[in-house]
CSV table of C-alpha atoms in Angstrom, one decimal:
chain,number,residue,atom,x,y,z
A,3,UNK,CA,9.3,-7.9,8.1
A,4,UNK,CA,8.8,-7.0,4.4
A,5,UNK,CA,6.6,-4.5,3.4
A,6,UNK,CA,3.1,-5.5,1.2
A,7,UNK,CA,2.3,-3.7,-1.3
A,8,UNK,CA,-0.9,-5.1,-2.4
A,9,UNK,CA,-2.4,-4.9,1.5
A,10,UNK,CA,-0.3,-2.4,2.9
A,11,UNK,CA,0.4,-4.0,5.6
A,12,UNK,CA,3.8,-5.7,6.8
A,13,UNK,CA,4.1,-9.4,6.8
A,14,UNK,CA,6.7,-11.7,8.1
A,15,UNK,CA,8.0,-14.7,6.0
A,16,UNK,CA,8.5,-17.4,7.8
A,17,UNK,CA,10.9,-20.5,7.2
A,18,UNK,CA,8.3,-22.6,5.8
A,19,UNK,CA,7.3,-19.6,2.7
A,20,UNK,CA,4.0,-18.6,4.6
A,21,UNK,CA,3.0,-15.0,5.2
A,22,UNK,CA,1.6,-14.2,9.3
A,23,UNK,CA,0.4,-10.5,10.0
């Protein structure tokens, strides 16, 4: 997981590029 600044939440990249909660 990498951490979001902007939404201060934590997102996971997955393989494709895309962001899931």
């Amino acid at each position: 997981y990498a951490f979001n600044e902007q939404s201060n939440t934590y997102v996971e990249v997955q393989e494709d590029g895309s962001f899931v909660a």
